[in-house]
GROMACS .gro file of C-alpha atoms in nm:
model
  473
    1MET     CA    1   2.478   1.351  -4.148
    2ALA     CA    2   2.392   1.409  -3.751
    3PHE     CA    3   2.216   1.748  -3.756
    4TYR     CA    4   2.130   1.999  -3.486
    5PHE     CA    5   1.782   2.128  -3.509
    6CYS     CA    6   1.735   2.480  -3.416
    7ILE     CA    7   1.452   2.777  -3.465
    8ASN     CA    8   1.547   2.857  -3.799
    9ILE     CA    9   1.775   2.690  -4.009
   10SER     CA   10   1.797   2.750  -4.342
   11ARG     CA   11   1.959   2.677  -4.720
   12ASN     CA   12   2.168   2.791  -5.019
   13ILE     CA   13   2.243   2.575  -5.248
   14ASP     CA   14   2.469   2.696  -5.586
   15PRO     CA   15   2.387   2.368  -5.773
   16PRO     CA   16   2.527   2.248  -6.140
   17TYR     CA   17   2.332   2.462  -6.389
   18ASN     CA   18   2.418   2.167  -6.653
   19THR     CA   19   2.477   2.378  -6.880
   20GLY     CA   20   2.633   2.184  -7.080
   21ASN     CA   21   3.006   2.239  -6.995
   22GLU     CA   22   2.978   2.012  -6.673
   23GLY     CA   23   3.204   1.722  -6.752
   24TRP     CA   24   2.923   1.460  -6.641
   25VAL     CA   25   3.043   1.086  -6.585
   26TYR     CA   26   2.702   0.855  -6.708
   27ASN     CA   27   2.736   0.569  -6.947
   28ASP     CA   28   2.568   0.667  -7.261
   29ASN     CA   29   2.431   0.396  -7.472
   30VAL     CA   30   2.377   0.605  -7.770
   31ASN     CA   31   2.720   0.512  -7.911
   32ASP     CA   32   2.688   0.481  -8.281
   33PRO     CA   33   2.922   0.710  -8.424
   34LYS     CA   34   2.710   0.813  -8.688
   35ILE     CA   35   2.397   0.846  -8.495
   36LYS     CA   36   2.669   1.107  -8.257
   37LYS     CA   37   2.724   1.269  -8.589
   38TRP     CA   38   2.378   1.384  -8.698
   39LEU     CA   39   2.261   1.458  -8.299
   40GLY     CA   40   2.556   1.699  -8.351
   41GLU     CA   41   2.414   1.847  -8.669
   42VAL     CA   42   2.126   1.866  -8.666
   43VAL     CA   43   2.031   1.904  -8.290
   44GLY     CA   44   2.302   2.038  -8.158
   45ARG     CA   45   2.388   2.051  -7.814
   46GLU     CA   46   2.105   1.912  -7.674
   47GLY     CA   47   2.164   1.614  -7.931
   48GLU     CA   48   2.519   1.602  -7.778
   49ASP     CA   49   2.364   1.347  -7.469
   50LEU     CA   50   1.955   1.262  -7.548
   51SER     CA   51   1.968   1.217  -7.134
   52ARG     CA   52   2.152   1.509  -6.994
   53HIS     CA   53   1.831   1.679  -6.825
   54ASP     CA   54   1.757   1.324  -6.706
   55LYS     CA   55   2.122   1.271  -6.533
   56TRP     CA   56   2.082   1.616  -6.388
   57LEU     CA   57   1.704   1.532  -6.218
   58CYS     CA   58   1.888   1.215  -6.127
   59MET     CA   59   2.153   1.438  -5.952
   60MET     CA   60   1.921   1.686  -5.747
   61TYR     CA   61   1.639   1.478  -5.673
   62PRO     CA   62   1.776   1.276  -5.372
   63ARG     CA   63   1.962   1.585  -5.266
   64LEU     CA   64   1.672   1.812  -5.229
   65LYS     CA   65   1.499   1.569  -5.080
   66LEU     CA   66   1.769   1.510  -4.795
   67LEU     CA   67   1.780   1.874  -4.774
   68GLN     CA   68   1.321   1.898  -4.732
   69ARG     CA   69   1.384   1.688  -4.442
   70LEU     CA   70   1.691   1.896  -4.256
   71LEU     CA   71   1.532   2.218  -4.299
   72ALA     CA   72   1.365   2.274  -4.020
   73ASP     CA   73   0.955   2.346  -3.999
   74ALA     CA   74   1.054   2.740  -4.052
   75GLY     CA   75   1.355   2.759  -4.237
   76ALA     CA   76   1.348   2.832  -4.631
   77ILE     CA   77   1.546   2.724  -4.899
   78PHE     CA   78   1.705   2.949  -5.152
   79ILE     CA   79   1.914   2.780  -5.517
   80SER     CA   80   2.017   3.004  -5.778
   81ILE     CA   81   1.986   2.881  -6.146
   82ASP     CA   82   1.980   3.017  -6.478
   83ASP     CA   83   1.759   2.905  -6.742
   84ALA     CA   84   1.864   2.598  -6.871
   85GLU     CA   85   1.688   2.382  -6.589
   86LEU     CA   86   1.419   2.708  -6.402
   87ALA     CA   87   1.123   2.484  -6.536
   88ASN     CA   88   1.276   2.150  -6.426
   89LEU     CA   89   1.407   2.274  -6.061
   90ARG     CA   90   1.111   2.381  -6.031
   91LEU     CA   91   0.879   2.080  -6.107
   92ILE     CA   92   1.096   1.911  -5.894
   93CYS     CA   93   1.005   2.129  -5.587
   94ASP     CA   94   0.637   2.139  -5.621
   95GLU     CA   95   0.710   1.764  -5.578
   96ILE     CA   96   0.950   1.757  -5.322
   97PHE     CA   97   0.857   2.083  -5.119
   98GLY     CA   98   0.503   2.095  -5.213
   99ALA     CA   99   0.339   2.350  -5.488
  100ASN     CA  100   0.165   2.525  -5.138
  101ASN     CA  101   0.535   2.601  -5.006
  102PHE     CA  102   0.625   2.792  -5.335
  103ILE     CA  103   0.769   3.164  -5.260
  104ASP     CA  104   0.866   3.336  -5.538
  105THR     CA  105   1.065   3.369  -5.794
  106VAL     CA  106   1.386   3.611  -5.746
  107ILE     CA  107   1.584   3.739  -6.043
  108TRP     CA  108   1.952   3.856  -5.964
  109GLU     CA  109   2.179   4.102  -6.183
  110LYS     CA  110   2.480   3.923  -6.222
  111ARG     CA  111   2.628   4.155  -6.452
  112TYR     CA  112   2.628   4.498  -6.513
  113SER     CA  113   2.794   4.554  -6.859
  114PRO     CA  114   2.661   4.384  -7.183
  115GLN     CA  115   2.772   4.117  -7.375
  116ASN     CA  116   2.822   4.263  -7.715
  117ALA     CA  117   2.987   3.901  -7.881
  118VAL     CA  118   2.644   3.690  -7.800
  119GLN     CA  119   2.444   3.566  -8.024
  120TRP     CA  120   2.114   3.679  -7.956
  121PHE     CA  121   2.105   3.842  -7.603
  122SER     CA  122   2.325   3.937  -7.360
  123GLU     CA  123   2.185   3.733  -7.059
  124SER     CA  124   2.193   3.966  -6.716
  125HIS     CA  125   1.988   3.776  -6.468
  126ASP     CA  126   2.035   3.458  -6.285
  127PHE     CA  127   1.721   3.312  -6.061
  128ILE     CA  128   1.665   3.233  -5.725
  129ILE     CA  129   1.360   3.002  -5.630
  130VAL     CA  130   1.259   3.004  -5.305
  131TYR     CA  131   1.045   2.711  -5.142
  132ALA     CA  132   0.950   2.746  -4.730
  133LYS     CA  133   0.918   2.410  -4.551
  134ASN     CA  134   0.614   2.547  -4.428
  135LYS     CA  135   0.489   2.881  -4.626
  136GLU     CA  136   0.255   2.954  -4.321
  137GLN     CA  137   0.556   2.934  -4.064
  138TRP     CA  138   0.852   3.112  -4.225
  139HIS     CA  139   0.823   3.511  -4.241
  140PRO     CA  140   1.065   3.682  -4.409
  141ASN     CA  141   1.304   3.964  -4.234
  142LEU     CA  142   1.218   4.288  -4.372
  143LEU     CA  143   1.522   4.550  -4.536
  144ASN     CA  144   1.670   4.812  -4.378
  145ARG     CA  145   1.538   5.124  -4.481
  146THR     CA  146   1.750   5.322  -4.707
  147ASP     CA  147   1.840   5.697  -4.615
  148GLU     CA  148   1.722   5.799  -4.939
  149MET     CA  149   1.299   5.722  -4.787
  150ASN     CA  150   1.400   5.845  -4.488
  151ALA     CA  151   1.484   6.166  -4.660
  152ARG     CA  152   1.138   6.212  -4.789
  153TYR     CA  153   0.998   6.245  -4.473
  154ARG     CA  154   1.046   6.617  -4.299
  155ASN     CA  155   0.835   6.782  -4.080
  156LEU     CA  156   0.682   7.115  -4.237
  157ASP     CA  157   0.523   7.194  -3.928
  158ASN     CA  158   0.684   7.100  -3.627
  159ASP     CA  159   0.478   6.813  -3.565
  160PRO     CA  160   0.512   6.710  -3.224
  161ARG     CA  161   0.518   6.339  -3.380
  162GLY     CA  162   0.775   6.388  -3.565
  163ILE     CA  163   0.913   6.384  -3.936
  164TRP     CA  164   0.608   6.295  -4.198
  165LYS     CA  165   0.574   6.284  -4.598
  166PRO     CA  166   0.221   6.411  -4.790
  167THR     CA  167   0.048   6.155  -4.941
  168ASP     CA  168  -0.255   6.125  -5.162
  169SER     CA  169  -0.556   6.212  -5.020
  170THR     CA  170  -0.802   6.032  -5.302
  171ALA     CA  171  -0.784   5.723  -5.460
  172GLN     CA  172  -0.977   5.589  -5.802
  173ALA     CA  173  -1.342   5.666  -5.732
  174GLY     CA  174  -1.465   5.306  -5.899
  175HIS     CA  175  -1.357   5.166  -5.579
  176GLY     CA  176  -1.566   5.427  -5.360
  177THR     CA  177  -1.853   5.460  -5.168
  178ASP     CA  178  -2.077   5.695  -5.176
  179SER     CA  179  -1.956   5.854  -4.832
  180GLN     CA  180  -1.664   5.885  -5.041
  181PHE     CA  181  -1.750   6.146  -5.235
  182TYR     CA  182  -1.770   6.494  -5.079
  183VAL     CA  183  -1.678   6.849  -5.097
  184LEU     CA  184  -1.381   6.870  -4.829
  185THR     CA  185  -1.399   7.217  -4.650
  186ALA     CA  186  -1.087   7.359  -4.526
  187PRO     CA  187  -1.032   7.460  -4.150
  188ASN     CA  188  -0.966   7.817  -4.352
  189GLY     CA  189  -1.308   7.722  -4.489
  190LYS     CA  190  -1.169   7.713  -4.851
  191GLU     CA  191  -1.370   7.417  -5.010
  192HIS     CA  192  -1.229   7.117  -5.207
  193ASN     CA  193  -1.407   6.945  -5.443
  194LEU     CA  194  -1.304   6.599  -5.611
  195PRO     CA  195  -1.059   6.584  -5.910
  196ASN     CA  196  -1.269   6.382  -6.244
  197GLY     CA  197  -1.304   6.060  -6.128
  198ARG     CA  198  -1.117   5.994  -5.777
  199CYS     CA  199  -1.240   6.021  -5.400
  200TRP     CA  200  -1.150   6.092  -5.124
  201VAL     CA  201  -0.991   5.767  -4.971
  202TYR     CA  202  -1.184   5.857  -4.602
  203THR     CA  203  -1.524   5.908  -4.565
  204LYS     CA  204  -1.648   6.292  -4.409
  205GLU     CA  205  -1.683   6.203  -4.064
  206VAL     CA  206  -1.314   5.995  -4.091
  207MET     CA  207  -1.121   6.273  -4.258
  208ASN     CA  208  -1.270   6.587  -4.059
  209ARG     CA  209  -1.172   6.376  -3.770
  210MET     CA  210  -0.790   6.373  -3.900
  211ILE     CA  211  -0.810   6.741  -3.998
  212ALA     CA  212  -0.887   6.760  -3.610
  213GLU     CA  213  -0.595   6.524  -3.530
  214ASN     CA  214  -0.349   6.788  -3.748
  215ARG     CA  215  -0.322   6.484  -3.989
  216VAL     CA  216  -0.404   6.635  -4.316
  217TRP     CA  217  -0.141   6.905  -4.428
  218PHE     CA  218  -0.343   7.184  -4.661
  219GLY     CA  219  -0.002   7.346  -4.730
  220ASN     CA  220   0.196   7.636  -4.577
  221SER     CA  221  -0.109   7.882  -4.689
  222GLY     CA  222  -0.384   7.644  -4.536
  223ASN     CA  223  -0.476   7.675  -4.954
  224ASN     CA  224  -0.335   7.373  -5.078
  225MET     CA  225  -0.510   7.070  -5.282
  226PRO     CA  226  -0.566   6.870  -4.845
  227ALA     CA  227  -0.244   6.605  -4.811
  228ILE     CA  228  -0.294   6.261  -4.553
  229LYS     CA  229   0.032   6.255  -4.316
  230ARG     CA  230   0.190   5.947  -4.290
  231PHE     CA  231   0.417   5.985  -4.017
  232LEU     CA  232   0.744   5.747  -4.036
  233SER     CA  233   0.665   5.644  -3.690
  234ASP     CA  234   0.362   5.468  -3.829
  235VAL     CA  235   0.508   5.295  -4.120
  236LYS     CA  236   0.751   4.963  -4.106
  237LYS     CA  237   1.090   4.936  -3.911
  238GLY     CA  238   1.220   4.830  -4.234
  239MET     CA  239   1.105   4.707  -4.617
  240SER     CA  240   0.958   4.413  -4.781
  241CYS     CA  241   1.212   4.251  -4.988
  242LYS     CA  242   1.130   4.255  -5.352
  243THR     CA  243   1.155   4.013  -5.646
  244ILE     CA  244   1.406   4.178  -5.854
  245TRP     CA  245   1.751   4.255  -5.681
  246PRO     CA  246   1.964   4.482  -5.882
  247TYR     CA  247   2.329   4.405  -5.929
  248GLN     CA  248   2.373   4.719  -5.732
  249GLU     CA  249   2.204   4.643  -5.432
  250VAL     CA  250   2.357   4.293  -5.391
  251GLY     CA  251   2.683   4.262  -5.659
  252HIS     CA  252   2.749   4.084  -5.944
  253ASN     CA  253   3.025   3.853  -6.089
  254GLN     CA  254   3.293   4.089  -6.120
  255GLU     CA  255   3.244   4.185  -5.751
  256ALA     CA  256   3.267   3.806  -5.648
  257LYS     CA  257   3.604   3.784  -5.835
  258LYS     CA  258   3.780   4.082  -5.732
  259GLU     CA  259   3.700   4.007  -5.330
  260ILE     CA  260   3.773   3.607  -5.377
  261LYS     CA  261   4.104   3.827  -5.576
  262ALA     CA  262   4.192   4.009  -5.297
  263ILE     CA  263   4.144   3.715  -5.082
  264PHE     CA  264   4.368   3.485  -5.292
  265PRO     CA  265   4.586   3.753  -5.466
  266GLU     CA  266   4.895   3.527  -5.609
  267SER     CA  267   4.569   3.398  -5.828
  268ILE     CA  268   4.174   3.311  -5.855
  269PRO     CA  269   4.172   3.010  -5.768
  270PHE     CA  270   3.735   2.986  -5.867
  271ASP     CA  271   3.601   3.075  -6.135
  272THR     CA  272   3.214   3.109  -6.072
  273PRO     CA  273   3.212   3.282  -5.715
  274LYS     CA  274   2.879   3.492  -5.624
  275PRO     CA  275   2.906   3.796  -5.424
  276THR     CA  276   2.913   3.827  -5.030
  277ARG     CA  277   2.692   4.089  -5.103
  278LEU     CA  278   2.406   3.879  -5.281
  279MET     CA  279   2.419   3.577  -5.019
  280GLU     CA  280   2.427   3.888  -4.751
  281ARG     CA  281   2.088   3.969  -4.854
  282ILE     CA  282   2.002   3.593  -4.826
  283LEU     CA  283   2.074   3.575  -4.480
  284HIS     CA  284   1.934   3.907  -4.386
  285ILE     CA  285   1.566   3.817  -4.467
  286SER     CA  286   1.556   3.467  -4.413
  287THR     CA  287   1.736   3.408  -4.080
  288ASP     CA  288   1.805   3.549  -3.709
  289PRO     CA  289   2.162   3.573  -3.509
  290ASN     CA  290   2.106   3.224  -3.389
  291SER     CA  291   2.023   3.030  -3.698
  292ILE     CA  292   2.204   2.778  -3.842
  293ILE     CA  293   2.269   2.758  -4.252
  294LEU     CA  294   2.336   2.461  -4.419
  295ASP     CA  295   2.489   2.508  -4.771
  296SER     CA  296   2.542   2.192  -4.960
  297PHE     CA  297   2.675   2.311  -5.284
  298ALA     CA  298   2.942   2.516  -5.091
  299GLY     CA  299   3.219   2.651  -5.379
  300SER     CA  300   3.440   2.894  -5.288
  301GLY     CA  301   3.287   2.898  -4.913
  302THR     CA  302   3.047   3.249  -5.028
  303THR     CA  303   2.764   3.142  -4.791
  304ALA     CA  304   3.044   3.091  -4.531
  305HIS     CA  305   3.183   3.416  -4.567
  306ALA     CA  306   2.873   3.596  -4.543
  307VAL     CA  307   2.776   3.472  -4.184
  308LEU     CA  308   3.089   3.544  -4.108
  309ASN     CA  309   3.014   3.886  -4.242
  310MET     CA  310   2.707   3.932  -4.056
  311ASN     CA  311   2.790   3.780  -3.722
  312LYS     CA  312   3.042   4.062  -3.693
  313ALA     CA  313   2.860   4.316  -3.800
  314ASP     CA  314   2.546   4.242  -3.577
  315GLY     CA  315   2.695   4.049  -3.305
  316GLY     CA  316   2.480   3.738  -3.393
  317ASN     CA  317   2.572   3.386  -3.332
  318ARG     CA  318   2.483   3.262  -3.618
  319LYS     CA  319   2.640   2.879  -3.751
  320PHE     CA  320   2.742   2.715  -4.159
  321ILE     CA  321   2.794   2.425  -4.222
  322LEU     CA  322   2.937   2.323  -4.576
  323VAL     CA  323   2.910   2.027  -4.825
  324GLU     CA  324   3.176   1.999  -5.126
  325MET     CA  325   3.254   1.698  -5.277
  326LEU     CA  326   3.470   1.775  -5.536
  327ASP     CA  327   3.864   1.814  -5.455
  328TYR     CA  328   3.937   2.187  -5.439
  329VAL     CA  329   3.787   2.192  -5.099
  330GLU     CA  330   4.053   2.168  -4.859
  331ASN     CA  331   4.249   2.471  -5.058
  332ILE     CA  332   3.979   2.718  -5.164
  333THR     CA  333   3.737   2.626  -4.917
  334ALA     CA  334   3.870   2.594  -4.654
  335GLU     CA  335   4.157   2.821  -4.694
  336ARG     CA  336   3.944   3.069  -4.802
  337MET     CA  337   3.777   3.081  -4.444
  338ARG     CA  338   4.080   3.042  -4.248
  339ARG     CA  339   4.175   3.392  -4.444
  340VAL     CA  340   3.832   3.542  -4.397
  341ILE     CA  341   3.884   3.425  -4.024
  342ASP     CA  342   4.247   3.625  -3.951
  343GLY     CA  343   4.206   3.902  -4.181
  344TYR     CA  344   4.389   3.925  -4.599
  345GLY     CA  345   4.482   4.170  -4.770
  346GLU     CA  346   4.808   4.392  -4.768
  347GLY     CA  347   4.894   4.784  -4.655
  348LYS     CA  348   4.548   5.008  -4.797
  349ALA     CA  349   4.358   4.705  -4.916
  350ALA     CA  350   4.435   4.484  -4.598
  351GLU     CA  351   4.123   4.305  -4.427
  352GLU     CA  352   4.009   4.340  -4.088
  353GLY     CA  353   3.944   3.898  -3.970
  354THR     CA  354   3.590   3.859  -3.887
  355GLY     CA  355   3.732   3.607  -3.558
  356GLY     CA  356   3.500   3.332  -3.497
  357SER     CA  357   3.601   2.976  -3.580
  358PHE     CA  358   3.536   2.648  -3.787
  359GLY     CA  359   3.584   2.274  -3.784
  360PHE     CA  360   3.696   2.079  -4.145
  361TYR     CA  361   3.598   1.680  -4.144
  362GLU     CA  362   3.593   1.458  -4.448
  363LEU     CA  363   3.308   1.208  -4.527
  364GLY     CA  364   3.416   0.864  -4.387
  365GLU     CA  365   3.346   0.487  -4.548
  366PRO     CA  366   2.998   0.487  -4.555
  367LEU     CA  367   2.798   0.305  -4.343
  368LEU     CA  368   2.578   0.097  -4.527
  369ASN     CA  369   2.663  -0.092  -4.829
  370THR     CA  370   2.478  -0.031  -5.211
  371ASP     CA  371   2.297  -0.364  -5.187
  372GLN     CA  372   2.242  -0.237  -4.842
  373THR     CA  373   2.455  -0.415  -4.591
  374LEU     CA  374   2.659  -0.252  -4.338
  375ASN     CA  375   2.993  -0.166  -4.425
  376GLU     CA  376   3.203  -0.415  -4.194
  377ARG     CA  377   3.520  -0.140  -4.296
  378ILE     CA  378   3.346   0.080  -4.012
  379PRO     CA  379   3.398   0.036  -3.631
  380ALA     CA  380   3.103  -0.130  -3.440
  381GLU     CA  381   3.172   0.147  -3.199
  382LYS     CA  382   3.084   0.386  -3.514
  383ILE     CA  383   2.738   0.238  -3.533
  384ARG     CA  384   2.632   0.216  -3.232
  385GLN     CA  385   2.696   0.572  -3.189
  386TYR     CA  386   2.530   0.630  -3.531
  387VAL     CA  387   2.270   0.435  -3.417
  388PHE     CA  388   2.149   0.609  -3.039
  389PHE     CA  389   2.202   0.952  -3.217
  390MET     CA  390   1.934   0.886  -3.468
  391GLU     CA  391   1.729   0.713  -3.251
  392THR     CA  392   1.760   1.012  -2.941
  393LYS     CA  393   1.910   1.325  -3.185
  394GLN     CA  394   2.231   1.301  -2.786
  395PRO     CA  395   2.540   1.144  -2.768
  396MET     CA  396   2.585   0.861  -2.684
  397GLY     CA  397   2.823   0.814  -2.350
  398ALA     CA  398   3.075   0.572  -2.217
  399PRO     CA  399   2.973   0.192  -2.294
  400SER     CA  400   2.840  -0.041  -2.012
  401GLU     CA  401   3.040  -0.278  -1.844
  402ASN     CA  402   2.798  -0.502  -1.732
  403GLU     CA  403   2.589  -0.460  -2.129
  404PRO     CA  404   2.778  -0.438  -2.418
  405TYR     CA  405   2.487  -0.429  -2.581
  406LEU     CA  406   2.324  -0.172  -2.428
  407LEU     CA  407   2.317   0.198  -2.650
  408GLY     CA  408   2.270   0.378  -2.339
  409CYS     CA  409   1.866   0.513  -2.237
  410HIS     CA  410   1.665   0.871  -2.300
  411ILE     CA  411   1.288   0.930  -2.250
  412ASN     CA  412   1.238   0.625  -2.027
  413THR     CA  413   1.322   0.385  -2.341
  414ALA     CA  414   1.654   0.194  -2.306
  415TYR     CA  415   1.837   0.116  -2.598
  416TYR     CA  416   1.977  -0.232  -2.725
  417PHE     CA  417   2.239  -0.300  -3.029
  418TYR     CA  418   2.257  -0.677  -3.060
  419TYR     CA  419   2.512  -0.665  -3.367
  420ASP     CA  420   2.830  -0.897  -3.415
  421LYS     CA  421   2.958  -0.907  -3.766
  422ASP     CA  422   3.090  -1.289  -3.689
  423ARG     CA  423   2.760  -1.400  -3.642
  424ILE     CA  424   2.377  -1.374  -3.675
  425THR     CA  425   2.199  -1.245  -3.342
  426THR     CA  426   1.871  -1.278  -3.262
  427LEU     CA  427   1.649  -1.139  -2.986
  428ASN     CA  428   1.503  -1.416  -2.737
  429TYR     CA  429   1.493  -1.507  -2.409
  430GLU     CA  430   1.838  -1.585  -2.419
  431PHE     CA  431   1.929  -1.271  -2.462
  432LEU     CA  432   1.616  -1.094  -2.224
  433SER     CA  433   1.765  -1.233  -1.960
  434SER     CA  434   2.090  -1.046  -2.023
  435VAL     CA  435   1.899  -0.694  -1.990
  436GLN     CA  436   1.992  -0.573  -1.619
  437THR     CA  437   1.830  -0.255  -1.720
  438GLN     CA  438   1.496  -0.093  -1.583
  439ALA     CA  439   1.334   0.121  -1.810
  440GLU     CA  440   0.942   0.153  -1.926
  441GLY     CA  441   1.055   0.056  -2.237
  442TYR     CA  442   1.241  -0.084  -2.506
  443VAL     CA  443   1.453  -0.065  -2.861
  444ILE     CA  444   1.649  -0.313  -2.918
  445TYR     CA  445   1.820  -0.390  -3.317
  446ALA     CA  446   1.884  -0.736  -3.393
  447ASP     CA  447   1.925  -1.013  -3.712
  448LEU     CA  448   1.626  -1.174  -3.648
  449CYS     CA  449   1.362  -1.169  -3.352
  450ALA     CA  450   1.238  -1.538  -3.266
  451LEU     CA  451   0.949  -1.316  -2.976
  452CYS     CA  452   0.579  -1.331  -3.109
  453ASP     CA  453   0.419  -0.943  -3.174
  454GLY     CA  454   0.243  -1.037  -2.863
  455GLU     CA  455   0.554  -1.131  -2.643
  456LEU     CA  456   0.725  -0.747  -2.787
  457LYS     CA  457   0.421  -0.625  -2.642
  458GLN     CA  458   0.463  -0.754  -2.319
  459TYR     CA  459   0.742  -0.703  -2.223
  460GLY     CA  460   0.752  -0.301  -2.397
  461ILE     CA  461   0.982  -0.361  -2.686
  462THR     CA  462   1.014  -0.262  -2.992
  463PHE     CA  463   1.220  -0.455  -3.238
  464LYS     CA  464   1.419  -0.345  -3.494
  465LYS     CA  465   1.604  -0.549  -3.732
  466ILE     CA  466   1.982  -0.534  -3.907
  467PRO     CA  467   1.988  -0.372  -4.137
  468ARG     CA  468   1.659  -0.298  -4.216
  469ASP     CA  469   1.561  -0.021  -4.006
  470ILE     CA  470   1.941   0.149  -3.961
  471SER     CA  471   1.905   0.250  -4.310
  472ARG     CA  472   1.538   0.421  -4.275
  473LEU     CA  473   1.710   0.629  -3.971
   0.00000   0.00000   0.00000
């Protein structure tokens, strides 16, 4: 897969939850009717398929491994899951991303009303686990401060430094030093004693300096217990994201279905969409205006919808890549993008389009067969383009008329792909005599190599074997 890396590439995936309702297609050796009956009666749903969790892990592992490789050094991955596979997912993510790169587990309140027709508990939440490629390099953005938070700040004394709120001037005594226990004298001469079990948050020297700077409030009368003035201009411009996301902030399942219904009024084409507000929360804390977002379980396309919404709101240039393998991708996922971009709805319910554009592509033939041989149905030119891009991360230029096996040059290195599907190719002196391009180094692909290590070193050649080294790209 060709992929353009930028400073911050984030991942969001919503894989199958493996609740037992998915239609997995695998061989099952536990076929005896009596065994199946016994497992179904004694073990229950787990007994229907003893390897159900193994299959899910086998499906997820290579995908997560690839996503880890694609992830930018300053990027993060968000994975939505429920209890069925949470523990297993944590284990394989610890192995792939490293336990030291685990960020946190978010609890998303996906339902706003209880379910009464349940056998045990009414399940109200899902999980979103977060890992970074490199925890030291990934730093989440702050959430916007709410009007309710800012309303707590006022300016009771017309302080020219702006609005502030009073905060406690005392702390638990167990954390204090001797210098934090004293009688505080207010500017009007009133003495203030500490409550039992408390100490002042500052030493006497620091507290007196703050009083002189009008950073301590004694009430309108000047006789109240002192409070520290915390100015809005001194606090963070936002707030740190908490690990519990209530539906009031990020939406719930019913909201997601209403969104889909508004886009597809003729029918609801997807049973389990995510609300765009949930995706927007993830994008807000994990991306910048120029990020690339990859969703490898695209579903109904909520991630792309959220990207378009955010670009429209802040003028950003975020890009999205969606990957989906099921057959609804054309009629649901891509169609949703078309309608969101163009606008949808009628009358008062009409939605203005977000603008933007996207391309829709179907994956072609695999480059390598299952036995790791080259797929001869792939045109040689496509293989050449793939090899050059994977080597250089640059598109291949026009073919050379004089050197048919030359792919191109990059950073003083010439790349050759000596391949012919009708015969075995060998890197030897006969081939070297055809090389006309002058470069500091050469990377040459061929089936075989007749030169020894010393000769390769003498000519500055790195030999790569077809197809072995293509599979390693």
